[in-house]
Short mmCIF file of C-alpha atoms in Angstrom, two decimals:
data_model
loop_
_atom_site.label_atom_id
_atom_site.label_comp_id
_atom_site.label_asym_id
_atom_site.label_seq_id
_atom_site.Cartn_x
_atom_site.Cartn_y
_atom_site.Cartn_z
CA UNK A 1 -12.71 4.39 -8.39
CA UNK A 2 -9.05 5.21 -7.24
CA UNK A 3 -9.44 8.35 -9.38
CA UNK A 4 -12.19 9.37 -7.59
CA UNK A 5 -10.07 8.58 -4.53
CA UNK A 6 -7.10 10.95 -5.44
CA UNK A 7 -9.84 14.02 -6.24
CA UNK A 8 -11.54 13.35 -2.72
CA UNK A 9 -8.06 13.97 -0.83
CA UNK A 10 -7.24 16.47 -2.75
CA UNK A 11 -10.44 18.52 -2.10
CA UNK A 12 -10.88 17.44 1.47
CA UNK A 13 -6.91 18.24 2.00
CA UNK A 14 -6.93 21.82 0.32
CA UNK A 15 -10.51 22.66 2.36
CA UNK A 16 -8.94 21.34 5.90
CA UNK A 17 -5.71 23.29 5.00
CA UNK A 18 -7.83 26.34 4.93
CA UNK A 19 -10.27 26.07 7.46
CA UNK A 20 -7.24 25.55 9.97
CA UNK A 21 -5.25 28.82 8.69
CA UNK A 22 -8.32 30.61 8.73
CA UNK A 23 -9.36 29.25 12.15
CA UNK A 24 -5.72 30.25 13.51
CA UNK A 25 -5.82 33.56 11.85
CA UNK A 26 -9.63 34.32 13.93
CA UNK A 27 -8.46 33.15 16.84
CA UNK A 28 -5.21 34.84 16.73
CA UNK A 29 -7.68 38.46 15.92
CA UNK A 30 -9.85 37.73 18.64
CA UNK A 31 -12.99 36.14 16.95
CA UNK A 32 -13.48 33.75 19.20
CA UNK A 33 -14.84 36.92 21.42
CA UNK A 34 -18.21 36.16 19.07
CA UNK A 35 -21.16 35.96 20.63
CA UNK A 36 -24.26 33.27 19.81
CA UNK A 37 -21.52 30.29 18.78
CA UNK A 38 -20.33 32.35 15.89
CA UNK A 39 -16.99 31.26 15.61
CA UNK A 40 -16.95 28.18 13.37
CA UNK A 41 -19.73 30.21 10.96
CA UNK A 42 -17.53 32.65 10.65
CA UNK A 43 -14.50 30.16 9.74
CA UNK A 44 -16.48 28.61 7.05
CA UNK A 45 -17.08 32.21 5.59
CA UNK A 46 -13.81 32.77 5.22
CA UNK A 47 -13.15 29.85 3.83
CA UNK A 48 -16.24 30.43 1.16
CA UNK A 49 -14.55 33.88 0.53
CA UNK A 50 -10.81 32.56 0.20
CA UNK A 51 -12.09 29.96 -2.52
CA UNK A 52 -13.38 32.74 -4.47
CA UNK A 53 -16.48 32.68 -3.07
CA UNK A 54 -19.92 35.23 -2.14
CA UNK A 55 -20.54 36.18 0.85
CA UNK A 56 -23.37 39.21 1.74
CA UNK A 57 -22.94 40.72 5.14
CA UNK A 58 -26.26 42.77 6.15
CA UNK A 59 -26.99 44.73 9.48
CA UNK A 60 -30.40 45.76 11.19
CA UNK A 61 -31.22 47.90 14.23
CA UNK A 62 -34.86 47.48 14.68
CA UNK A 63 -37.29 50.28 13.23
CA UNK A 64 -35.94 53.26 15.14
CA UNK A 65 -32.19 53.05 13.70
CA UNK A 66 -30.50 51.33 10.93
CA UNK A 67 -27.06 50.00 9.67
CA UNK A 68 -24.95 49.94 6.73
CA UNK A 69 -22.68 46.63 6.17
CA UNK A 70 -20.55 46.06 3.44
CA UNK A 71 -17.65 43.60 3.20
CA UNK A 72 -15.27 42.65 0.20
CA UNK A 73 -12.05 41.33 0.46
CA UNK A 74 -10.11 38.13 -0.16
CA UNK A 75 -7.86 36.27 2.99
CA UNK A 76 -5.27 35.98 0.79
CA UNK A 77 -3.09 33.58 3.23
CA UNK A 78 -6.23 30.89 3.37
CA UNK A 79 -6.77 30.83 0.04
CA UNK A 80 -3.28 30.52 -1.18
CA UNK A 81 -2.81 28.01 1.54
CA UNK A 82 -5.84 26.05 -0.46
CA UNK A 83 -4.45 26.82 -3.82
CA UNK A 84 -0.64 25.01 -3.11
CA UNK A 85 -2.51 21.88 -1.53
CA UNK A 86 -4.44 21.36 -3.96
CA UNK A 87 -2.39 21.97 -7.09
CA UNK A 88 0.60 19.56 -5.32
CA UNK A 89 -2.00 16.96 -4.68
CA UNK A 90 -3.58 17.22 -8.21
CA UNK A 91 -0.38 16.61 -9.66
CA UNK A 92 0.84 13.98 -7.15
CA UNK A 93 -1.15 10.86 -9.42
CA UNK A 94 0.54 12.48 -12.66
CA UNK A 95 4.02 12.47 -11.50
CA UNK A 96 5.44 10.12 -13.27
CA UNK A 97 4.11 10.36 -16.55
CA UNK A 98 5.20 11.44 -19.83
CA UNK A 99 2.49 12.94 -21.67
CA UNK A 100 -0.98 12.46 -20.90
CA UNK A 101 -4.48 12.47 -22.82
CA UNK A 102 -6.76 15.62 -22.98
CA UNK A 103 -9.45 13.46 -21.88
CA UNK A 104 -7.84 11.98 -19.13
CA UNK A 105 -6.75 15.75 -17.87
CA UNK A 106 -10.55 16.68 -18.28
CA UNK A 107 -11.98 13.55 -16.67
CA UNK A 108 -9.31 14.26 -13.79
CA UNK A 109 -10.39 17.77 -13.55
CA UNK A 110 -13.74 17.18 -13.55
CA UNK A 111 -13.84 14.89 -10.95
CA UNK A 112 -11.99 16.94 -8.45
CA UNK A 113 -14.52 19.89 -9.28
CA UNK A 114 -17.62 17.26 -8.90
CA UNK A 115 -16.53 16.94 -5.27
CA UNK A 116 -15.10 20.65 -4.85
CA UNK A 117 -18.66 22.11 -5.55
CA UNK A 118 -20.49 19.85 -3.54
CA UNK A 119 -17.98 20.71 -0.53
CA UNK A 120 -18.32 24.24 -1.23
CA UNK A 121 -22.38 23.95 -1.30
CA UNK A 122 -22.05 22.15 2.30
CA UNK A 123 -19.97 25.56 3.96
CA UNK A 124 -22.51 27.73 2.55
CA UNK A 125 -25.01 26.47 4.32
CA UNK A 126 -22.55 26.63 7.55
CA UNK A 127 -21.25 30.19 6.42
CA UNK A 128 -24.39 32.33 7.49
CA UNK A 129 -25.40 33.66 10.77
CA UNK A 130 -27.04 37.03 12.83
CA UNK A 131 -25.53 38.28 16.45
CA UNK A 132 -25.44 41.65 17.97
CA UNK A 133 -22.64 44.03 18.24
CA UNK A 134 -23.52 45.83 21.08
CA UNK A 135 -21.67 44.30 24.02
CA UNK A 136 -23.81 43.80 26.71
CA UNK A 137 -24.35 46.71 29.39
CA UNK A 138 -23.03 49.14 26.90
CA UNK A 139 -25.40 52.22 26.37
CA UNK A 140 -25.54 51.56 22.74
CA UNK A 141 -27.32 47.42 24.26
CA UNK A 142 -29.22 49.79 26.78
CA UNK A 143 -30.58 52.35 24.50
CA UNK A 144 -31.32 50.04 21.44
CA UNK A 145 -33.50 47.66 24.40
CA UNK A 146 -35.14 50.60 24.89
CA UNK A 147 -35.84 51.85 21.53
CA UNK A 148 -36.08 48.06 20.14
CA UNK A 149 -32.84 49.10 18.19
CA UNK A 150 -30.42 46.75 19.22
CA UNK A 151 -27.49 46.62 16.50
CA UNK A 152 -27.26 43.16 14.90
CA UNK A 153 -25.07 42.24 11.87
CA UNK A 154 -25.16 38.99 9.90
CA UNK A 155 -23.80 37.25 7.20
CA UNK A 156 -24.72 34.85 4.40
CA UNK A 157 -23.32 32.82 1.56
CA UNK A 158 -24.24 32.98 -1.70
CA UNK A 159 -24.80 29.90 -2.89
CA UNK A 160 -24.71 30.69 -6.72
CA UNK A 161 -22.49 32.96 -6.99
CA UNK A 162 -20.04 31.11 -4.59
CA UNK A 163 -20.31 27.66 -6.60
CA UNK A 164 -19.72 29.99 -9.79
CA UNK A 165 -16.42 31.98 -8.77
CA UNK A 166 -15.50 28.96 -6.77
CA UNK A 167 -15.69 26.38 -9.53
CA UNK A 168 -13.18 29.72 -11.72
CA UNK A 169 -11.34 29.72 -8.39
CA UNK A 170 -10.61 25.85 -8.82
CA UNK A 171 -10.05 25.55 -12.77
CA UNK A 172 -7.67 28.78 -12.51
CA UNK A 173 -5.40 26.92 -9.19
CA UNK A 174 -5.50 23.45 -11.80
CA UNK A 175 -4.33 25.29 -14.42
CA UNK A 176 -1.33 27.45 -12.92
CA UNK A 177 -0.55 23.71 -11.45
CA UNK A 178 0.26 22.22 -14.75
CA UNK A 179 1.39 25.43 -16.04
CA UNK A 180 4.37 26.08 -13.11
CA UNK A 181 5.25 22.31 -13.21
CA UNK A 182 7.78 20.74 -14.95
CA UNK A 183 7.32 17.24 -14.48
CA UNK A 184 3.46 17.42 -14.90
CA UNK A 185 2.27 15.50 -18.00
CA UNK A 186 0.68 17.84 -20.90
CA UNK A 187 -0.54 16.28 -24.45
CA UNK A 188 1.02 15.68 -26.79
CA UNK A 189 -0.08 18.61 -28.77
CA UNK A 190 0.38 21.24 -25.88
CA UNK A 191 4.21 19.96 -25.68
CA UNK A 192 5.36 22.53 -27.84
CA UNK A 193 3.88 25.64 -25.81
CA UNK A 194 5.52 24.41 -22.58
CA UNK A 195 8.96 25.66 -23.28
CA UNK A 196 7.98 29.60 -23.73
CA UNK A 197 5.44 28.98 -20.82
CA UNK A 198 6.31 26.80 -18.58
CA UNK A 199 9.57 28.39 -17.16
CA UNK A 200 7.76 31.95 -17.25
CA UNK A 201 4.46 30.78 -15.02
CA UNK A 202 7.12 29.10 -12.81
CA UNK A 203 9.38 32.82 -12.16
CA UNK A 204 5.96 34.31 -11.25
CA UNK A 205 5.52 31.76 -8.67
CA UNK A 206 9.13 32.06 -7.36
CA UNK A 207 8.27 35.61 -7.32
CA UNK A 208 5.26 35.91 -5.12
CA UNK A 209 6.23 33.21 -2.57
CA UNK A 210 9.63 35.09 -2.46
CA UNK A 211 7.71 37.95 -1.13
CA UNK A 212 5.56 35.86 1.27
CA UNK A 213 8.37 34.32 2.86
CA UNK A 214 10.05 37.72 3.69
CA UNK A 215 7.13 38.72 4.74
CA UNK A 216 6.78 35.73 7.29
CA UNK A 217 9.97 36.39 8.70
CA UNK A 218 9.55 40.24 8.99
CA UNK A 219 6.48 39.15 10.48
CA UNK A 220 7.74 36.93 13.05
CA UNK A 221 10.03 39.43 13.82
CA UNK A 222 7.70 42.17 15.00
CA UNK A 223 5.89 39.38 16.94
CA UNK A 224 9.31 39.03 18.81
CA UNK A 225 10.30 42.29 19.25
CA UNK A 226 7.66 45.11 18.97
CA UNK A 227 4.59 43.52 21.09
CA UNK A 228 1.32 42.69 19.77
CA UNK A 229 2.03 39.77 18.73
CA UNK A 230 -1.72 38.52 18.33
CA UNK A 231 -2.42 40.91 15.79
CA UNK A 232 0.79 40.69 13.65
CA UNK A 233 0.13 36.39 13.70
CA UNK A 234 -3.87 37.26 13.01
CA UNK A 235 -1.74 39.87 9.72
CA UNK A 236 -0.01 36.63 8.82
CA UNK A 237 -2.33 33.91 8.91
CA UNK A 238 -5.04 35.91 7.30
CA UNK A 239 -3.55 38.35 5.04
CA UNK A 240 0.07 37.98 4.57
CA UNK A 241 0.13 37.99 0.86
CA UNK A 242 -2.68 40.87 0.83
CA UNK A 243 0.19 42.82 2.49
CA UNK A 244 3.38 42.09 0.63
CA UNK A 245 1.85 41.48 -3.18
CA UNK A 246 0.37 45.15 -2.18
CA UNK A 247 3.87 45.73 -0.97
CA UNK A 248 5.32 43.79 -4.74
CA UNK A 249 2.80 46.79 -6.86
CA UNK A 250 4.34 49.34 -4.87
CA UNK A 251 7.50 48.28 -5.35
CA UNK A 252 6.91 48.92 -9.19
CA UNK A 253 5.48 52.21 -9.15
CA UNK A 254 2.05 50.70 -8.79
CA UNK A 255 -1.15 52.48 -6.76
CA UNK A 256 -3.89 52.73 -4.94
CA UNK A 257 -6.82 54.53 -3.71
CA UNK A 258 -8.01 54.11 0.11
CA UNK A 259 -9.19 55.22 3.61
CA UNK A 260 -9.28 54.04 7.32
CA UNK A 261 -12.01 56.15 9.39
CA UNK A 262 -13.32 55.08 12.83
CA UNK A 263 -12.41 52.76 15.34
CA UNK A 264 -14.10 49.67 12.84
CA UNK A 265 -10.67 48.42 10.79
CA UNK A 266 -9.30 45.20 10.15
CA UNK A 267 -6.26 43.74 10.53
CA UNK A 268 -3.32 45.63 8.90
CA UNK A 269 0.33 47.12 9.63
CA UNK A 270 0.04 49.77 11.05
CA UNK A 271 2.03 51.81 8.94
CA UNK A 272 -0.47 51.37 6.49
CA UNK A 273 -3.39 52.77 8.72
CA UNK A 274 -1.47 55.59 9.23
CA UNK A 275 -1.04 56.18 5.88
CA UNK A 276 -4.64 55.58 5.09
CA UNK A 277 -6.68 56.91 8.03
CA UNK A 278 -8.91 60.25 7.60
CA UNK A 279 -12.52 61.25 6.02
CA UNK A 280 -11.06 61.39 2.56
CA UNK A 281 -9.60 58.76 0.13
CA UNK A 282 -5.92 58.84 0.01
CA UNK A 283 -3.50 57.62 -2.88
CA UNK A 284 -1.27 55.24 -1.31
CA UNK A 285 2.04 54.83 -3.38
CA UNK A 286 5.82 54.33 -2.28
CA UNK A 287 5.94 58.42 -1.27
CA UNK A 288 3.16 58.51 0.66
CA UNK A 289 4.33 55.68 2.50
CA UNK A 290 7.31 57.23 2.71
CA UNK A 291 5.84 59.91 4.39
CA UNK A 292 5.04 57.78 7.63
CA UNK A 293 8.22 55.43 7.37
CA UNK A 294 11.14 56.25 5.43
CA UNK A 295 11.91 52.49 5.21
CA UNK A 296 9.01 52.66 2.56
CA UNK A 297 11.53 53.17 -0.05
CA UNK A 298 13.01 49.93 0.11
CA UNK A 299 10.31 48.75 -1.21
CA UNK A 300 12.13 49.46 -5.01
CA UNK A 301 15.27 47.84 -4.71
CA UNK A 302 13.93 45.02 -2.72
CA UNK A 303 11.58 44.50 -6.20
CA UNK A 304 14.08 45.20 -8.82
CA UNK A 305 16.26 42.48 -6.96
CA UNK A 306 13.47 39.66 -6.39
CA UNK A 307 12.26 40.06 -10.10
CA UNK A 308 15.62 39.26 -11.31
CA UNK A 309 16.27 36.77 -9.23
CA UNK A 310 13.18 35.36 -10.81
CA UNK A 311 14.33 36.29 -14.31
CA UNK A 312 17.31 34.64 -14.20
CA UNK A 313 15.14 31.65 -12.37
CA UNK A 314 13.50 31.84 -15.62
CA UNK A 315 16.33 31.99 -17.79
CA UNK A 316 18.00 29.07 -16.51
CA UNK A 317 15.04 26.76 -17.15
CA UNK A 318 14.59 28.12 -20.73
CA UNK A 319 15.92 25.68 -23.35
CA UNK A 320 19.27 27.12 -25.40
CA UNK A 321 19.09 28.67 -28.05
CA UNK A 322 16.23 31.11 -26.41
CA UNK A 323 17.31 34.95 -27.76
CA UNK A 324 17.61 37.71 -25.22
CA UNK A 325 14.42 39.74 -26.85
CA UNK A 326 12.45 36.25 -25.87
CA UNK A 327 13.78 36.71 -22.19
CA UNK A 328 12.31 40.28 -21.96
CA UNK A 329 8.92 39.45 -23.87
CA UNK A 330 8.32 36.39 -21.89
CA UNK A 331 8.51 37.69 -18.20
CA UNK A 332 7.35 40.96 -19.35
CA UNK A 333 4.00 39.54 -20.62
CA UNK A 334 4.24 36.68 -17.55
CA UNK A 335 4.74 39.33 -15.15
CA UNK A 336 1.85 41.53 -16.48
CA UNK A 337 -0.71 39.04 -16.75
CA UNK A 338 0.37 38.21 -12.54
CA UNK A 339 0.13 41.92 -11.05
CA UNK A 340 -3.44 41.80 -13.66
CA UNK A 341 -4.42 38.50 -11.40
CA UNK A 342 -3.02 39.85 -7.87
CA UNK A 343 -3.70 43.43 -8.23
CA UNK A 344 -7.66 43.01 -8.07
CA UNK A 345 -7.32 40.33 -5.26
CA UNK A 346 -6.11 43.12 -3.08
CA UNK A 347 -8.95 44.83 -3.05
CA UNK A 348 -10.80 45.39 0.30
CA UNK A 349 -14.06 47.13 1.34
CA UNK A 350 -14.74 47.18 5.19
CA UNK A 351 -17.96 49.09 5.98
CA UNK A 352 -20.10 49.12 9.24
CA UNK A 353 -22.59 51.81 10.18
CA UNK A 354 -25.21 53.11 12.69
CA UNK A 355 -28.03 55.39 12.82
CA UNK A 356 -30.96 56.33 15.18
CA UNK A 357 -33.85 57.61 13.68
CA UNK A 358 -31.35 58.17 10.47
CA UNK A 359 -29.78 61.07 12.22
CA UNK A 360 -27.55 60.55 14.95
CA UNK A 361 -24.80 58.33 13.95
CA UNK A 362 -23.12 56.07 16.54
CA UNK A 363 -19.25 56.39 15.85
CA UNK A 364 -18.53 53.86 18.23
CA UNK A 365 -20.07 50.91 16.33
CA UNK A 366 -19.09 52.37 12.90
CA UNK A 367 -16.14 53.08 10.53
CA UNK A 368 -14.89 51.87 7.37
CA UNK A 369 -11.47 50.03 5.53
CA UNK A 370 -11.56 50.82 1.82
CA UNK A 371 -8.45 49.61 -0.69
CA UNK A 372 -8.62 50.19 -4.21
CA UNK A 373 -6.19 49.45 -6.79
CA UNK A 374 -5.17 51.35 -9.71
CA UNK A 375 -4.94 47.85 -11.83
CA UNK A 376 -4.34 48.87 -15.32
CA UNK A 377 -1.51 50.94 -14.39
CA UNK A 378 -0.22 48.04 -12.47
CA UNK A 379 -0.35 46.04 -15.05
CA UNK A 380 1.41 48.33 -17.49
CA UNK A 381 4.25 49.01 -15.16
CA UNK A 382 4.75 45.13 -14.92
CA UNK A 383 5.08 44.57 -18.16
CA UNK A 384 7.83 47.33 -18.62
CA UNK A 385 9.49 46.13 -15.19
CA UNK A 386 9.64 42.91 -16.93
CA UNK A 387 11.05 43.27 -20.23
CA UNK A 388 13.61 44.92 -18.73
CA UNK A 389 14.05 42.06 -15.93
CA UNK A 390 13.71 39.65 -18.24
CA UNK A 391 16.33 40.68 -20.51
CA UNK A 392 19.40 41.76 -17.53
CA UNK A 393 18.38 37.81 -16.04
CA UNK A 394 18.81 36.26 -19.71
CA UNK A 395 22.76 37.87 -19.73
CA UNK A 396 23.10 36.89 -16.25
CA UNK A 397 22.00 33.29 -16.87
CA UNK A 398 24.51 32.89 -20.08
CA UNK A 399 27.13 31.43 -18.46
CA UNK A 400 24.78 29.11 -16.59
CA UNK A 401 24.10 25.65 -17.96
CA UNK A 402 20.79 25.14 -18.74
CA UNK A 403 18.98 21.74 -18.63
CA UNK A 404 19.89 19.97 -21.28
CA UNK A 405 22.80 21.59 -22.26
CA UNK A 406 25.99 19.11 -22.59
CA UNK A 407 29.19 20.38 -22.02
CA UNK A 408 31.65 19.33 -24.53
CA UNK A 409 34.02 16.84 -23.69
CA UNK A 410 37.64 17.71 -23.03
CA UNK A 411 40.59 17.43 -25.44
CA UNK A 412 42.10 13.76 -25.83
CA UNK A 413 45.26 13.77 -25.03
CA UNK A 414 47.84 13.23 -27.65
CA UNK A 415 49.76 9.84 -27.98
CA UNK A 416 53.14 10.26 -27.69
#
């Protein structure tokens, strides 16, 4: 019963942990604004969709005019937010062990997803709702009275797909746990894989929180100084990593494909909606960021010097005796298999659209936010980016003492 006790906090923690960032991160972009009570719906769908969940968004306008909705992206902020409470509190129980049994990992596991599916089945039946987005007295509210075309747009989870990717979503956030840990228990047969993994899962991690935390303090920084502070804190508390992992791929040489037309958008810098805004899709790499902000190009020292910090972070855990070639193969196929997990989360597909009578189209109520990543040449650069990290942090680290490692003793001194 206790066991079922530790996976109840740990699912109830990680889901309160994320409905409060994403409530914050509404709030802070004006959400609240909703009409028909749709605030706390709309919290729970972001939560659904930052757990890996489905959610279909769907418009109508009455049989005179009609809409086009489409919405894909990922809050990245909630859901890692979910993702650190609940691998810390999974682990919490195991701290102090040893080794432990694959069937105890399993039971423990399975337990925790038990009650993770059946909390994730109670949001989707919070995470759906219908409201207008015509304010009221507009012409677009006059017109569609008129015509019986008021603009509505709505929202509803999936329930099978959402227990589906969530119940991935949960099994992949259990797994890095263990992985990234060095104090979790494995068995006794997975001991020997935990040297070569272990050390590289846990320089991946360094890695990406690295570049969340400078982008929290950049952030706060614009808050402070440049104005608009409501939408830089609605930035962080909803899509900080979406930002600087993006930020991490371009870094590397990495791209993507994207757009911002009309006045419809979501929350971004706004270099990068300068960078991406006209009627055509737009490769968005280092230069053409460049192009709007010369600062862009900072981006490639500031990732050369992060992923050797995290090499060497790697390097130092290793055991001795690891060769240099291991250093390079290691974070080059860790680092690889990270920008071939991140890359995709970055994805995001905004789309809103009206029509009356399928001909006039209402620019006022429409637009689109579309970001699509080039992931197999991301994935290709990290791996080169990383051999080559992995072996300059491995020469680096030599003359560090790795865990383990005893220093041998100093010369007795000679009796007289």
């Amino acid at each position: 019963m206790h066991d079922w006790g530790d996976a109840l906090v740990t699912v109830l923690a990680a889901l309160a942990a994320m409905a409060v960032m994403a409530a914050l991160g509404l709030w802070a972009a004006g959400a609240t604004a909703l009409p028909d009570g749709a605030f706390p719906r709309v919290v729970a769908a972001v939560v659904v969709i930052a757990a890996g969940g489905d959610v279909d968004v769907s418009g109508a306008a009455g049989g005179l005019a009609g809409t086009d909705a489409e919405l894909t992206l990922m809050p990245l902020s909630v859901t890692l937010t979910g993702a650190l409470v609940a691998g810390s509190l999974f682990l919490r129980p195991l701290r102090h062990r040893a080794v432990a049994s694959t069937g105890e990992l399993l039971a423990r596991v399975a337990r925790t997803a038990v009650l993770w599916l059946a909390a994730l089945a109670a949001l989707t039946a919070l995470a759906r709702h219908t409201f207008s987005i015509a304010p009221p007295g507009s012409p677009v509210d006059i017109i569609g009275g008129l015509l019986d075309a008021t603009p509505t747009v709505g929202f509803r989870a999936n329930v099978g797909l959402t227990l589906l990717f969530g119940l991935i979503w949960l099994l992949g956030v259990l797994a890095m746990a263990l992985l990234v840990s060095r104090k979790a228990p494995l068995p006794a047969r997975l001991l020997r894989y935990q040297e070569p993994v272990r050390p590289a899962a846990f320089a991946m991690l360094l890695l990406l929180l690295a570049y969340v935390a400078a982008g929290l303090v950049a952030g706060l920084i614009v808050a402070a100084t440049r104005g608009h502070a409501a939408e830089t804190f609605a930035v962080i508390l909803l899509g900080l990593p979406n930002v600087v992992w993006l930020a991490l791929g371009l870094g590397i040489g990495a791209s993507w494909e994207g757009r911002v037309e009309g006045p419809f958008g979501l929350p971004m810098p706004h270099v990068l909606d300068q960078a991406l805004r006209g009627s055509r899709d737009t490769t968005l790499d280092v230069t053409a960021l460049a192009q709007h902000d010369g600062r862009a190009w900072w981006l490639i020292p500031v990732a050369a010097v992060l992923l050797l910090a995290a090499a060497v972070a790697m390097a130092v855990r290793s055991p001795a005796g690891t060769r240099l070639w291991q250093y390079a193969l290691h974070l080059g196929v860790a680092f690889a298999l990270t920008m071939l997990v991140v890359t995709p989360v970055t994805r995001v597909v905004a789309r809103l659209g009206l029509s009356i009578l399928g001909i006039v189209e209402v620019d006022d109520l429409g637009g689109q936010v579309a970001l699509r990543p080039h992931v197999w040449t991301a994935v290709g650069l990290a791996l080169l980016w990383g051999l080559v990290a992995g072996g300059l942090g491995g020469l680096l680290a030599a003359r560090v003492r790795r865990p383990g490692k005893v220093p041998a003793p100093p010369d007795a001194p000679s009796r007289p």
